[in-house]
Short mmCIF file of C-alpha atoms in Angstrom, two decimals:
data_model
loop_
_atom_site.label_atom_id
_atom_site.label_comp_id
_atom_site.label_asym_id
_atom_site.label_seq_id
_atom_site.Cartn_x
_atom_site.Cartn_y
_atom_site.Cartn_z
CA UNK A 1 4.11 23.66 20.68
CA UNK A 2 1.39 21.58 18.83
CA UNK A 3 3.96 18.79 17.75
CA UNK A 4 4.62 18.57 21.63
CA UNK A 5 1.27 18.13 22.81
CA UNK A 6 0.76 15.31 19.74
CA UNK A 7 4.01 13.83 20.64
CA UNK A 8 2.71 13.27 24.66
CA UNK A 9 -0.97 11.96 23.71
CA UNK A 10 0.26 9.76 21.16
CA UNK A 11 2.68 8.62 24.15
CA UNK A 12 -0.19 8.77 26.24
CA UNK A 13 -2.29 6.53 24.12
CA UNK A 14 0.37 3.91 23.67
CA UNK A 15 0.83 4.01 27.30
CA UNK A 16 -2.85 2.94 27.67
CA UNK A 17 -2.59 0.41 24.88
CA UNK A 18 0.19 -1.27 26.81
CA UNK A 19 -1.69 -1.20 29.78
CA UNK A 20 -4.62 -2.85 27.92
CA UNK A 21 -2.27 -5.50 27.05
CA UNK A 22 -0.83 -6.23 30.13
CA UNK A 23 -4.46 -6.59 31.94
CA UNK A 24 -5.56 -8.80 28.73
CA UNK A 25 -2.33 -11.01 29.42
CA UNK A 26 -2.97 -11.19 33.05
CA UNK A 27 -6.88 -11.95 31.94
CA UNK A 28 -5.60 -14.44 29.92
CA UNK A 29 -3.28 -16.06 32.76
CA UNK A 30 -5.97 -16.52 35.07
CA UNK A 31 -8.44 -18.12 32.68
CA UNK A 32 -5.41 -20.78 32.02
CA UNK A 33 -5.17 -21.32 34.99
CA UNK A 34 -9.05 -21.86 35.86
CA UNK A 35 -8.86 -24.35 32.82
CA UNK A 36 -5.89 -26.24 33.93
CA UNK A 37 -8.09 -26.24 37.48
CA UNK A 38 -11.09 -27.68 35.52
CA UNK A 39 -9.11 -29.88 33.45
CA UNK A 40 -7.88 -31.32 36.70
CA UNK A 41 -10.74 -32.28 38.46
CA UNK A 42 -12.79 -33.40 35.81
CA UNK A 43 -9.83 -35.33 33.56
CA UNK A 44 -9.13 -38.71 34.04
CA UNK A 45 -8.12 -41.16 37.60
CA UNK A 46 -4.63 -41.96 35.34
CA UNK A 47 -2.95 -39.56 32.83
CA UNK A 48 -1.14 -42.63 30.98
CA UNK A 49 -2.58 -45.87 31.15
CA UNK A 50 -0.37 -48.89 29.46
CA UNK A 51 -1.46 -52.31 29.45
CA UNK A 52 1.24 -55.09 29.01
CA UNK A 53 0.39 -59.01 28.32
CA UNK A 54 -3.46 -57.83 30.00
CA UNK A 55 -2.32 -56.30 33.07
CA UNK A 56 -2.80 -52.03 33.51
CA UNK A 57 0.00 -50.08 34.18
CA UNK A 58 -0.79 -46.58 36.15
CA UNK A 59 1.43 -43.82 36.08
CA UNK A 60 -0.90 -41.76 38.80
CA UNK A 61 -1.89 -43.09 42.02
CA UNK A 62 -5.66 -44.32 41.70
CA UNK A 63 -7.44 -41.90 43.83
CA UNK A 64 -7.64 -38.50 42.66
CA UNK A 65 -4.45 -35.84 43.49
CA UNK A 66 -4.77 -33.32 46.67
CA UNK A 67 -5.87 -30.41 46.15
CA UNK A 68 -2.50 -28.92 46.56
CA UNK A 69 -0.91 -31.09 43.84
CA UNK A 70 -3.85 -29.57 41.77
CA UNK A 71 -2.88 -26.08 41.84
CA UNK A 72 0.58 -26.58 41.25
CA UNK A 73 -0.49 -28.67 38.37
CA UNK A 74 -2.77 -25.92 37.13
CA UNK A 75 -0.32 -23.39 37.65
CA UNK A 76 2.74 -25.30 35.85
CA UNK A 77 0.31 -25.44 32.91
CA UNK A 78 -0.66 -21.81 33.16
CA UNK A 79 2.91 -21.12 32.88
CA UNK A 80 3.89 -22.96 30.19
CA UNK A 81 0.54 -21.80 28.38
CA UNK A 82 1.78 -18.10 29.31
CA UNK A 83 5.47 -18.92 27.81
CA UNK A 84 3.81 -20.05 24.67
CA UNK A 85 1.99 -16.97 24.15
CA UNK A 86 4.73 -14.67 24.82
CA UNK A 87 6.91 -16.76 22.45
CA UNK A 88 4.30 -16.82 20.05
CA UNK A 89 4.48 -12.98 20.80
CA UNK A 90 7.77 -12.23 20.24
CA UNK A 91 8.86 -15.58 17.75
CA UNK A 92 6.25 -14.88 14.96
CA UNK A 93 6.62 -10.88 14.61
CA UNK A 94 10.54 -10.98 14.42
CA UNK A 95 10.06 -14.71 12.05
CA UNK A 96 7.53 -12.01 9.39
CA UNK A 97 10.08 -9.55 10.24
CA UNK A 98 13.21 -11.72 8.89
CA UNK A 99 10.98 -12.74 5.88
CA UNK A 100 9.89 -9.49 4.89
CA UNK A 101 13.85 -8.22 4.94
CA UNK A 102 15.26 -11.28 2.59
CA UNK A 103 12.30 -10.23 0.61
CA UNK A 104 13.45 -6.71 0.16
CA UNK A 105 17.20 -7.33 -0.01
CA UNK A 106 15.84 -10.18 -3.23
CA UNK A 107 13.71 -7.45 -4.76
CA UNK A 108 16.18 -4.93 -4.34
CA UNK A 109 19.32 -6.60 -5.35
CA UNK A 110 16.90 -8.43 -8.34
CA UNK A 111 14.89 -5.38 -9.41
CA UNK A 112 15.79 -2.45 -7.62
CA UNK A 113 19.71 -2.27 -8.45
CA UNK A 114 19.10 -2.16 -11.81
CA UNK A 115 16.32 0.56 -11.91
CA UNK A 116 18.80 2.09 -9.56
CA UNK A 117 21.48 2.36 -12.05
CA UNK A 118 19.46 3.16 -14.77
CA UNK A 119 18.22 6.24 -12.90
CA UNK A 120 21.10 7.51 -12.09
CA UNK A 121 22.47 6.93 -16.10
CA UNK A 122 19.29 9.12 -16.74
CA UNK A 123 19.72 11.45 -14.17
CA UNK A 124 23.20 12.15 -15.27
CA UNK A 125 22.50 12.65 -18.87
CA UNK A 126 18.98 14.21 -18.65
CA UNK A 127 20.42 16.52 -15.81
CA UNK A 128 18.98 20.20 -16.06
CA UNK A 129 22.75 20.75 -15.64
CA UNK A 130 24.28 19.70 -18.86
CA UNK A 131 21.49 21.74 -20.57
CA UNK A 132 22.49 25.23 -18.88
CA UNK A 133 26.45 23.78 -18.97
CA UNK A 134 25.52 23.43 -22.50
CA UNK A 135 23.50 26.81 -23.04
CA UNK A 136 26.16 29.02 -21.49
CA UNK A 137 29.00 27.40 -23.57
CA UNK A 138 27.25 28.44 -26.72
CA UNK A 139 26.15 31.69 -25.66
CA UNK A 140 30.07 32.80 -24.28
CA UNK A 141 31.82 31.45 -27.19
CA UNK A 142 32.85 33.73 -29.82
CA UNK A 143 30.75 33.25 -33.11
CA UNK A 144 32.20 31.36 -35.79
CA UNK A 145 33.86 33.60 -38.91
CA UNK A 146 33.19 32.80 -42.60
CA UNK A 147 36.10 32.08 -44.94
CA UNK A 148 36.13 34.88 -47.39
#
């Protein structure tokens, strides 16, 4: 009864952590996004400027963008700020993840199969076994006569 009552809080509590999460990702969305917004109308007339043989090249119209244009702007880079994270999210844990598991397949198949083998060796011959095997075969046998 008390493992069941653990077993919900602790599903309670990871419930609540997840929920934590998911408000500090939307938190996280929004202030991208108010960034991109900032970025936007405070950046630069002209994202890339070029100039060829003394003449500038624009590749933005000269006046600033509508407001509209601005959102979606802000938004696209919210997005791809929010895909970054969750990659970063997901990418790096299962990346340590890989690592860590060539690491113990190396250690294991370097260091560990060996100790393995050994142990078992030992076990075998150290067994409490072959002792009582051992023990009971010279207890039951008959006793040895002397040549007269």
């Amino acid at each position: 009864m008390n493992t069941v009552l653990s077993s919900r809080r602790t599903q309670r509590g990871a419930v609540r952590i997840g929920w934590w999460l998911l408000a500090l990702m939307m938190l996280a969305v929004v202030g991208i996004f108010a960034a991109a917004w900032v970025t936007m109308l405070e950046g630069p007339q002209s994202l890339i400027q070029v100039v060829v043989n003394g003449e500038e090249l624009h590749f933005k119209p000269t006046g600033p963008l509508p407001p509209a244009h601005q959102v979606v702007l802000a938004g696209i880079g919210g997005l791809l700020a929010l895909g970054t994270v969750a990659v970063v999210l997901v990418a790096l844990p299962l990346a340590l993840l890989a690592a860590a598991a060539v690491l113990v397949v190396v250690l294991l198949a370097g260091v560990g199969l060996p100790l393995a083998a050994v142990a078992v060796v030992l076990g075998l011959l150290l067994s409490p076994l072959w002792l009582l095997g051992w023990a009971l075969w010279r207890a039951l046998r008959p006793p040895r006569s002397i040549a007269a």
